[in-house]
Short mmCIF file of C-alpha atoms in Angstrom, two decimals:
data_model
loop_
_atom_site.label_atom_id
_atom_site.label_comp_id
_atom_site.label_asym_id
_atom_site.label_seq_id
_atom_site.Cartn_x
_atom_site.Cartn_y
_atom_site.Cartn_z
CA MET A 1 -53.65 147.50 68.56
CA VAL A 2 -51.18 144.72 69.37
CA ASP A 3 -50.17 142.83 66.24
CA GLN A 4 -48.14 139.94 67.66
CA GLN A 5 -46.42 139.10 64.41
CA ALA A 6 -45.43 142.74 63.93
CA ILE A 7 -43.92 143.21 67.39
CA ASP A 8 -42.09 139.86 67.21
CA ALA A 9 -40.52 140.91 63.90
CA LEU A 10 -39.81 144.39 65.29
CA VAL A 11 -37.85 143.02 68.23
CA ALA A 12 -36.11 140.33 66.18
CA ASN A 13 -34.76 143.01 63.82
CA LEU A 14 -34.50 145.89 66.27
CA SER A 15 -33.62 149.42 65.19
CA GLU A 16 -34.46 152.76 66.77
CA SER A 17 -36.28 155.38 64.72
CA ARG A 18 -38.66 158.27 65.23
CA SER A 19 -41.48 155.72 65.53
CA VAL A 20 -39.57 153.28 67.73
CA GLU A 21 -37.92 154.14 71.06
CA VAL A 22 -35.67 151.58 72.75
CA LYS A 23 -34.75 151.67 76.45
CA ARG A 24 -32.81 149.52 78.91
CA TRP A 25 -34.79 147.91 81.72
CA ILE A 26 -36.41 150.64 83.81
CA ASP A 27 -38.83 150.57 86.73
CA PRO A 28 -42.12 152.39 86.00
CA ASN A 29 -42.54 152.94 89.74
CA SER A 30 -39.30 154.92 90.05
CA THR A 31 -38.86 158.61 89.19
CA HIS A 32 -36.29 157.73 86.54
CA GLY A 33 -38.53 155.09 84.96
CA THR A 34 -41.60 157.32 85.08
CA GLU A 35 -39.69 160.13 83.37
CA LYS A 36 -38.47 157.90 80.51
CA ILE A 37 -41.87 156.32 79.93
CA VAL A 38 -43.91 159.53 80.14
CA LYS A 39 -41.59 161.49 77.85
CA GLY A 40 -41.37 158.59 75.41
CA LEU A 41 -45.10 157.89 75.21
CA LEU A 42 -46.09 161.55 74.90
CA ALA A 43 -43.42 162.08 72.24
CA LEU A 44 -44.61 159.06 70.25
CA ARG A 45 -48.23 160.17 70.54
CA ASN A 46 -47.33 163.61 69.20
CA PHE A 47 -45.39 161.94 66.36
CA ASN A 48 -48.63 160.07 65.49
CA GLY A 49 -47.92 156.78 67.21
CA GLY A 50 -45.26 154.13 67.45
CA TYR A 51 -43.60 151.63 69.77
CA PHE A 52 -41.76 151.99 73.12
CA ILE A 53 -39.61 148.89 73.66
CA VAL A 54 -37.97 148.08 76.99
CA GLY A 55 -35.16 145.67 77.81
CA PHE A 56 -32.51 146.49 75.21
CA ASP A 57 -29.41 148.65 75.17
CA ASP A 58 -30.35 151.70 73.10
CA VAL A 59 -26.83 151.87 71.61
CA THR A 60 -25.94 148.25 70.86
CA LEU A 61 -29.62 147.15 70.57
CA GLN A 62 -28.66 143.95 72.39
CA PRO A 63 -30.75 142.53 75.27
CA ASP A 64 -30.04 144.15 78.64
CA LEU A 65 -29.62 140.88 80.52
CA GLN A 66 -27.95 142.30 83.63
CA ASN A 67 -30.79 144.57 84.72
CA GLU A 68 -33.82 142.40 83.92
CA PRO A 69 -36.34 142.54 86.80
CA SER A 70 -37.85 139.32 88.12
CA ASN A 71 -41.43 140.60 87.92
CA VAL A 72 -41.33 142.23 84.49
CA GLN A 73 -44.88 141.30 83.48
CA ALA A 74 -46.25 142.71 86.71
CA ILE A 75 -44.44 146.06 86.67
CA PHE A 76 -45.23 146.62 82.98
CA HIS A 77 -48.88 145.62 83.28
CA VAL A 78 -51.07 147.68 80.98
CA ASP A 79 -52.94 149.23 83.94
CA ILE A 80 -49.70 150.63 85.37
CA ILE A 81 -48.54 152.12 82.07
CA GLN A 82 -52.02 153.45 81.26
CA GLY A 83 -52.06 155.00 84.73
CA LEU A 84 -48.91 156.99 83.91
CA VAL A 85 -50.54 158.29 80.73
CA SER A 86 -53.63 159.32 82.67
CA GLN A 87 -51.54 161.08 85.32
CA PHE A 88 -49.29 163.07 82.97
CA ALA A 89 -51.05 163.55 79.61
CA HIS A 90 -53.35 166.57 79.49
CA GLU A 91 -55.38 164.70 76.87
CA THR A 92 -55.33 161.00 77.66
CA PHE A 93 -54.99 158.29 75.03
CA GLU A 94 -55.25 154.53 75.22
CA ILE A 95 -52.09 152.44 74.99
CA GLU A 96 -51.58 148.68 74.82
CA VAL A 97 -48.73 146.53 76.12
CA GLY A 98 -47.65 143.61 73.97
CA TRP A 99 -44.99 141.03 74.76
CA ALA A 100 -42.32 139.97 72.28
CA GLU A 101 -40.23 136.89 72.97
CA LEU A 102 -36.53 136.64 72.14
CA GLY A 103 -34.10 134.04 73.43
CA GLY A 104 -36.67 132.66 75.85
CA ARG A 105 -37.23 136.05 77.50
CA LYS A 106 -40.22 138.37 77.22
CA TYR A 107 -39.87 142.07 76.46
CA PRO A 108 -42.64 144.70 76.82
CA VAL A 109 -43.61 146.61 73.69
CA ILE A 110 -45.86 149.57 74.49
CA VAL A 111 -48.00 150.43 71.47
CA VAL A 112 -48.96 154.11 71.15
CA PRO A 113 -51.87 154.76 68.75
CA SER A 114 -51.96 157.33 65.97
CA GLY A 115 -54.75 159.87 65.55
CA VAL A 116 -53.47 162.85 67.57
CA LYS A 117 -55.49 165.97 66.66
CA GLN A 118 -53.84 168.47 68.99
CA ALA A 119 -50.41 168.40 70.60
CA VAL A 120 -50.49 166.49 73.89
CA ALA A 121 -48.70 168.31 76.71
CA ALA A 122 -47.70 167.17 80.19
CA LYS A 123 -50.33 168.22 82.73
CA ARG A 124 -48.20 167.98 85.87
CA ASP A 125 -44.60 168.27 87.03
CA LEU A 126 -42.40 165.36 88.03
CA MET A 127 -39.45 166.38 90.21
CA ASP A 128 -36.16 164.55 90.57
CA GLY A 129 -34.66 166.43 93.47
CA SER A 130 -34.47 170.02 92.23
CA ARG A 131 -34.62 168.98 88.57
CA PHE A 132 -37.81 168.94 86.49
CA ALA A 133 -37.88 165.36 85.18
CA VAL A 134 -41.21 166.16 83.46
CA ARG A 135 -42.32 169.75 83.15
CA LYS A 136 -45.98 170.81 83.28
CA GLY A 137 -47.07 172.28 79.95
CA ALA A 138 -44.12 170.78 78.04
CA VAL A 139 -44.81 169.19 74.65
CA TYR A 140 -42.54 166.23 73.96
CA PHE A 141 -41.76 165.05 70.44
CA ARG A 142 -39.57 162.54 68.62
CA THR A 143 -36.94 165.06 67.57
CA LEU A 144 -34.12 164.47 65.14
CA ALA A 145 -30.71 166.03 65.68
CA THR A 146 -28.55 167.11 62.75
CA ASN A 147 -26.48 163.93 63.01
CA GLY A 148 -29.57 161.75 62.70
CA THR A 149 -29.82 160.88 66.41
CA VAL A 150 -33.40 160.49 67.59
CA SER A 151 -34.64 161.42 71.06
CA SER A 152 -37.82 162.13 72.99
CA ALA A 153 -37.42 165.71 74.12
CA GLU A 154 -39.24 169.00 74.43
CA ILE A 155 -40.30 170.09 70.98
CA MET A 156 -37.94 172.36 69.06
CA PRO A 157 -39.13 175.36 66.99
CA THR A 158 -38.17 173.48 63.82
CA ASP A 159 -40.55 170.62 64.76
CA TRP A 160 -43.73 172.66 65.16
CA ARG A 161 -44.64 172.63 61.48
CA GLU A 162 -44.41 168.83 61.43
CA ILE A 163 -46.64 168.38 64.46
CA PHE A 164 -49.16 170.85 63.01
CA ASP A 165 -49.20 168.82 59.77
CA ILE A 166 -49.74 165.58 61.70
CA CYS A 167 -52.66 167.01 63.68
CA PHE A 168 -54.16 168.64 60.57
CA ASP A 169 -53.96 165.39 58.60
CA ASN A 170 -55.80 163.54 61.38
CA ARG A 171 -58.48 166.22 61.53
CA GLU A 172 -58.77 166.07 57.74
CA ALA A 173 -59.34 162.32 58.01
CA ASP A 174 -62.32 163.00 60.30
CA VAL A 175 -63.72 165.49 57.78
CA GLY A 176 -63.26 162.93 55.02
CA ARG A 177 -65.16 160.29 56.96
CA PHE A 178 -67.94 162.81 57.65
CA LEU A 179 -68.26 163.66 53.97
CA ARG A 180 -68.28 160.01 52.93
CA ARG A 181 -71.08 159.26 55.36
CA HIS A 182 -73.21 162.14 54.10
CA LEU A 183 -72.37 161.90 50.41
CA ALA A 184 -73.02 158.18 50.04
CA GLY A 185 -74.08 157.48 46.47
CA VAL A 186 -72.83 160.84 45.18
CA ASP A 187 -70.17 160.84 42.47
CA VAL A 188 -67.57 162.72 44.49
CA GLY A 189 -65.01 162.36 41.72
CA ALA A 190 -67.23 164.31 39.35
CA HIS A 191 -67.56 167.13 41.87
CA ILE A 192 -63.81 167.24 42.45
CA SER A 193 -63.10 167.31 38.72
CA ALA A 194 -65.19 170.45 38.43
CA PHE A 195 -62.54 172.28 40.41
CA GLY A 196 -59.78 170.97 38.14
CA SER A 197 -56.90 168.65 39.00
CA PRO A 198 -53.16 168.74 38.47
CA THR A 199 -52.03 167.63 35.04
CA PRO A 200 -50.11 164.37 35.40
CA VAL A 201 -46.48 164.42 34.39
CA PRO A 202 -46.00 161.52 31.93
CA THR A 203 -42.22 161.66 32.24
CA LEU A 204 -42.42 160.89 35.96
CA ARG A 205 -44.23 157.65 35.16
CA GLU A 206 -41.59 156.79 32.58
CA GLU A 207 -38.79 157.56 35.05
CA ALA A 208 -40.40 155.38 37.72
CA PHE A 209 -40.72 152.37 35.41
CA LYS A 210 -37.18 152.88 34.12
CA LEU A 211 -35.96 152.81 37.73
CA LEU A 212 -38.03 149.66 38.24
CA ASP A 213 -36.40 147.99 35.22
CA ASP A 214 -32.91 149.09 36.27
CA GLY A 215 -33.41 147.88 39.83
CA GLU A 216 -34.66 144.49 38.74
CA ALA A 217 -31.64 144.19 36.43
CA ARG A 218 -29.29 144.89 39.36
CA PHE A 219 -30.92 142.25 41.57
CA PRO A 220 -29.30 139.18 39.93
CA LYS A 221 -25.94 140.95 40.03
CA ALA A 222 -26.32 141.45 43.78
CA ILE A 223 -27.24 137.78 44.14
CA SER A 224 -24.23 136.62 42.13
CA ALA A 225 -21.92 138.76 44.28
CA ARG A 226 -23.09 136.96 47.44
CA ALA A 227 -22.55 133.30 48.19
CA LEU A 228 -25.98 132.04 49.25
CA GLU A 229 -26.28 129.20 51.71
CA PRO A 230 -27.90 125.97 50.39
CA GLN A 231 -31.09 126.65 52.37
CA GLU A 232 -31.29 130.19 50.92
CA LYS A 233 -31.09 129.29 47.22
CA PRO A 234 -34.72 128.00 46.94
CA LEU A 235 -35.92 131.53 47.76
CA LEU A 236 -34.84 132.65 44.28
CA SER A 237 -37.54 130.48 42.68
CA MET A 238 -40.35 132.09 44.69
CA GLY A 239 -42.52 135.06 43.74
CA PHE A 240 -41.32 138.65 43.98
CA TRP A 241 -42.73 142.14 43.82
CA SER A 242 -40.92 145.41 43.20
CA VAL A 243 -41.54 149.08 43.87
CA ALA A 244 -39.67 152.08 42.49
CA LEU A 245 -40.14 155.60 43.82
CA VAL A 246 -38.98 158.68 41.95
CA ILE A 247 -39.25 162.09 43.65
CA THR A 248 -39.37 165.27 41.59
CA PRO A 249 -37.78 167.76 41.55
CA PRO A 250 -34.61 165.75 42.23
CA HIS A 251 -31.91 166.66 44.73
CA LEU A 252 -29.17 166.37 42.13
CA ASP A 253 -26.14 167.16 44.28
CA GLU A 254 -26.91 164.88 47.23
CA VAL A 255 -24.64 161.99 48.23
CA PRO A 256 -25.36 158.93 50.42
CA ASP A 257 -23.31 160.11 53.38
CA ARG A 258 -23.92 159.15 57.00
CA ASP A 259 -26.42 161.96 57.52
CA PHE A 260 -28.52 160.58 54.66
CA GLN A 261 -28.20 157.07 56.07
CA SER A 262 -29.26 158.21 59.53
CA LEU A 263 -32.23 160.21 58.23
CA ILE A 264 -33.46 157.24 56.24
CA GLY A 265 -33.03 154.88 59.17
CA SER A 266 -34.73 157.13 61.69
CA SER A 267 -37.62 158.42 59.54
CA ASN A 268 -39.13 155.05 58.54
CA PRO A 269 -42.55 154.95 60.32
CA GLN A 270 -42.25 151.14 60.66
CA TYR A 271 -45.91 150.40 60.17
CA THR A 272 -45.07 146.67 60.16
CA GLY A 273 -42.51 144.50 61.90
CA TRP A 274 -40.56 143.96 58.66
CA PRO A 275 -40.96 147.38 57.03
CA VAL A 276 -40.28 148.27 53.41
CA TRP A 277 -36.89 149.92 52.88
CA MET A 278 -35.86 148.65 56.29
CA ASP A 279 -32.81 149.98 58.12
CA THR A 280 -30.05 147.40 57.57
CA ARG A 281 -27.27 149.16 59.48
CA PHE A 282 -27.69 146.94 62.53
CA MET A 283 -28.55 143.61 60.92
CA ALA A 284 -27.01 140.65 62.75
CA HIS A 285 -25.32 139.27 59.63
CA ALA A 286 -22.70 141.51 58.05
CA ALA A 287 -23.69 140.36 54.56
CA ASP A 288 -27.16 141.83 55.11
CA ARG A 289 -25.89 145.32 55.87
CA GLU A 290 -25.82 148.24 53.45
CA LYS A 291 -23.03 148.92 50.95
CA TYR A 292 -22.18 152.15 49.10
CA ILE A 293 -22.41 151.50 45.35
CA ASP A 294 -22.68 154.07 42.52
CA ASN A 295 -23.79 156.99 44.72
CA ALA A 296 -26.45 154.93 46.47
CA ILE A 297 -26.94 152.61 49.41
CA GLU A 298 -27.59 149.00 48.43
CA SER A 299 -28.52 146.09 50.66
CA LEU A 300 -29.40 142.45 50.14
CA VAL A 301 -31.09 140.80 53.12
CA VAL A 302 -31.58 137.03 52.98
CA HIS A 303 -33.28 135.05 55.76
CA ALA A 304 -34.34 131.43 55.41
CA ALA A 305 -36.11 130.44 58.62
CA PRO A 306 -38.99 128.03 57.85
CA ASP A 307 -40.08 128.00 61.50
CA TRP A 308 -40.68 131.77 61.27
CA ALA A 309 -40.55 133.39 57.83
CA TYR A 310 -38.55 133.64 54.62
CA HIS A 311 -37.24 137.05 53.59
CA LEU A 312 -35.30 138.23 50.57
CA ASP A 313 -35.02 142.00 50.13
CA PHE A 314 -32.86 143.86 47.63
CA ALA A 315 -32.99 147.64 48.15
CA ARG A 316 -31.30 150.60 46.56
CA LEU A 317 -31.63 154.14 47.97
CA ASP A 318 -30.29 157.07 45.93
CA PRO A 319 -30.39 160.47 47.70
CA VAL A 320 -31.15 162.16 44.38
CA GLY A 321 -34.70 160.91 45.00
CA LYS A 322 -34.79 157.37 43.62
CA PHE A 323 -35.65 154.41 45.83
CA PHE A 324 -36.04 150.78 44.73
CA LEU A 325 -37.08 147.60 46.55
CA HIS A 326 -37.30 144.02 45.21
CA ARG A 327 -38.91 141.74 47.78
CA LEU A 328 -40.20 138.20 48.23
CA ILE A 329 -43.99 138.01 48.00
CA GLN A 330 -45.16 137.69 51.59
CA ASP A 331 -47.44 134.75 50.76
CA ASP A 332 -44.38 132.71 49.75
CA GLY A 333 -42.48 133.64 52.91
CA VAL A 334 -44.61 131.75 55.44
CA PRO A 335 -44.42 128.07 54.39
CA ALA A 336 -45.85 126.95 57.72
CA LYS A 337 -49.12 128.71 56.86
CA VAL A 338 -49.48 128.56 53.09
CA ALA A 339 -47.64 126.73 50.30
CA PRO A 340 -45.38 129.00 48.20
CA GLY A 341 -46.60 129.85 44.70
CA LYS A 342 -50.27 129.12 45.37
CA VAL A 343 -51.99 132.37 46.37
CA ILE A 344 -51.82 136.15 46.60
CA ASP A 345 -53.53 137.58 49.69
CA PRO A 346 -55.16 140.88 48.63
CA ILE A 347 -55.18 142.17 52.21
CA LEU A 348 -51.44 141.68 52.66
CA MET A 349 -50.71 143.25 49.29
CA ILE A 350 -52.91 146.30 49.99
CA TRP A 351 -51.00 146.77 53.24
CA ARG A 352 -47.62 146.46 51.52
CA VAL A 353 -48.50 148.92 48.76
CA ALA A 354 -49.92 151.39 51.28
CA GLU A 355 -46.81 150.97 53.42
CA ALA A 356 -44.52 151.69 50.45
CA ILE A 357 -46.41 154.91 49.73
CA GLY A 358 -46.51 155.96 53.40
CA VAL A 359 -42.81 155.29 53.90
CA GLY A 360 -41.98 157.11 50.66
CA ILE A 361 -43.87 160.17 51.92
CA ALA A 362 -41.99 160.00 55.24
CA PHE A 363 -38.61 159.73 53.50
CA ALA A 364 -39.28 162.69 51.19
CA LYS A 365 -40.36 164.93 54.07
CA ALA A 366 -37.41 163.91 56.25
CA LEU A 367 -34.95 164.58 53.43
CA GLY A 368 -36.16 168.13 52.97
CA TRP A 369 -38.44 168.11 49.93
CA LYS A 370 -41.07 170.85 50.11
CA PRO A 371 -44.52 169.22 50.27
CA GLU A 372 -46.25 171.86 48.15
CA ASP A 373 -43.66 171.63 45.35
CA THR A 374 -42.94 167.89 45.24
CA THR A 375 -44.47 164.95 43.36
CA LEU A 376 -43.89 161.26 43.99
CA GLY A 377 -44.20 158.56 41.32
CA PHE A 378 -44.51 154.93 42.47
CA ALA A 379 -44.16 152.07 39.98
CA PHE A 380 -45.06 148.54 41.12
CA ARG A 381 -44.58 145.12 39.52
CA TRP A 382 -45.52 141.61 40.63
CA HIS A 383 -43.84 138.45 39.27
CA GLN A 384 -44.72 134.74 39.09
CA LEU A 385 -48.46 135.18 39.35
CA LYS A 386 -49.55 132.53 36.87
CA GLY A 387 -51.54 129.74 38.49
CA ARG A 388 -52.05 131.57 41.78
CA GLN A 389 -55.43 132.30 43.31
CA LEU A 390 -56.56 135.47 45.04
CA HIS A 391 -57.36 134.42 48.58
CA SER A 392 -57.23 136.20 51.96
CA TRP A 393 -55.67 133.35 53.93
CA SER A 394 -54.25 135.70 56.58
CA ARG A 395 -57.75 136.88 57.57
CA PRO A 396 -60.12 134.20 56.21
CA TRP A 397 -63.11 135.80 57.92
CA ASP A 398 -62.83 138.72 55.48
CA MET A 399 -63.73 136.33 52.62
CA MET A 400 -61.88 138.26 49.92
CA VAL A 401 -61.41 135.84 47.02
CA GLY A 402 -60.93 135.96 43.26
CA GLY A 403 -60.09 133.79 40.30
CA THR A 404 -56.87 132.29 39.01
CA ALA A 405 -54.13 134.35 37.34
CA HIS A 406 -53.30 133.39 33.76
CA THR A 407 -50.53 135.95 33.26
CA ASP A 408 -47.19 135.88 35.02
CA SER A 409 -46.80 139.55 35.89
CA ALA A 410 -48.76 142.75 36.53
CA ASP A 411 -47.79 146.41 36.79
CA GLY A 412 -49.24 149.30 38.75
CA TYR A 413 -48.57 153.02 39.13
CA ALA A 414 -49.55 155.82 41.48
CA GLU A 415 -48.59 159.49 41.41
CA LEU A 416 -49.29 161.95 44.20
CA SER A 417 -48.19 165.24 45.67
CA LEU A 418 -46.04 165.16 48.80
CA ASP A 419 -48.65 167.23 50.63
CA THR A 420 -51.17 164.38 50.26
CA PRO A 421 -52.31 163.39 53.79
CA LEU A 422 -52.17 159.74 54.80
CA SER A 423 -55.95 159.80 55.09
CA ALA A 424 -56.12 160.22 51.29
CA VAL A 425 -53.57 157.54 50.34
CA ALA A 426 -56.18 154.77 49.88
CA LYS A 427 -57.17 156.17 46.48
CA TYR A 428 -53.58 155.77 45.24
CA VAL A 429 -53.34 152.26 46.69
CA GLY A 430 -56.39 151.42 44.59
CA ASP A 431 -54.72 152.91 41.50
CA ALA A 432 -51.56 150.89 42.06
CA THR A 433 -53.27 147.52 42.66
CA ARG A 434 -56.16 147.67 40.17
CA LYS A 435 -54.39 145.74 37.38
CA LEU A 436 -52.92 143.23 39.83
CA PHE A 437 -56.33 142.22 41.18
CA ALA A 438 -57.94 142.30 37.74
CA SER A 439 -55.45 139.67 36.55
CA PHE A 440 -57.20 137.22 38.88
CA GLY A 441 -60.32 136.64 36.80
CA GLY A 442 -61.28 140.31 36.74
CA ALA A 443 -61.38 140.64 40.54
CA LYS A 444 -61.90 144.09 42.02
CA VAL A 445 -61.46 145.17 45.63
CA PRO A 446 -64.02 147.88 46.53
CA GLY A 447 -62.63 151.29 47.39
CA HIS A 448 -64.14 151.35 50.87
CA ILE A 449 -62.33 148.11 51.76
CA ILE A 450 -59.01 149.50 50.52
CA GLU A 451 -59.64 152.62 52.58
CA GLU A 452 -60.44 150.62 55.71
CA LEU A 453 -57.33 148.45 55.33
CA THR A 454 -55.08 151.43 54.60
CA THR A 455 -56.42 153.25 57.66
CA ARG A 456 -55.72 150.18 59.83
CA LEU A 457 -52.12 150.12 58.62
CA PHE A 458 -51.42 153.79 59.28
CA GLU A 459 -53.13 153.57 62.69
CA ARG A 460 -51.07 150.43 63.50
CA ARG A 461 -54.10 148.26 64.28
CA LEU A 462 -53.71 145.45 61.76
CA ASN A 463 -55.30 142.92 64.10
CA ASN A 464 -58.60 144.86 64.45
#
């Protein structure tokens, strides 16, 4: 489960969300430390997985240098943390402990897997004097207060529907895998069509591509308003991809106030270390942080670090239900591994498209759209493709290759209901990327591979 690149990026650009809990240095062998770890891990498990990071101030998000123990790798050994899960979780689950490095110091990142099918409760009490530090039978969850503050606490009545949906989606994924095993070779699509399907809304597609065009037109304006450093300017000549999300029906009267900002920041599932529509409130450089422009939040994040990675993200988030992101193609952002402008890795792009859809679903639910009444339209566009080859350099053992692109851009679109479970998102990832891959000599990525890769992303096991 430990993706080293993901946890390094997560710690380098730290922010707390419902999928990420941050704590100062604590001792797992103390009552206080046990309480924080048990509540945090059970809450993350019930929220369908995430990361528990130790060694940082949970307010400033700066390293807690004063309280660092001398034997950190010993006290946070995976056997110790797994032992706490076994002692306190009524249904045990396997965790992993990764180590991120920052400023020459190592910080434990406990990875909690997704896949919960029934709420996990505490199976024993933990007393701190006369106080119940952990209460037997309690169900802990990553709850969200009205001001956007996230905590691991006993589940509130308003959270039960969400945890039921998470468990149901994971059970539905098992049913889907069962059906696929036993209906191999059967045209499932033909059977589904017999029951009828929702009529697509053409105007939603048009709105999504209009938002895509408008966002790409705003990008150069954002660049011109910021004085780039000499080492940052070459990033503008590299490849980019864009995604626009339109949610219908719109929330016409919403404004990008602090509650909206907090909900967006805390509800991103952070499936990767540098997530789409990342929370920029706590970026180290003030120029990278969000600005309020035309009833939306805009941000332009520029990082030129050849020893690590290049990043250039322009994002615009409108609470009406319109979200845009213009981002450097990941293949061009790692010059130490692959020369910019030469390839597109289909695995990385499948993960990024799936992440955009998964994060869009999380945003819409957190912002109060009703799943049964809401539709999401995602428009995608890739630039500067001409002359590139389709090649899975990040995982060469997967041997996914294609031809050379002879066109400079490709579009994609996916439309889905908000009540679509994550286990069914792979189909829409295939819809969105079909034209992109076909532009490389007619290449096609089989549906079962897209499904496997999408499942890995949502289960946070990209290295498996």
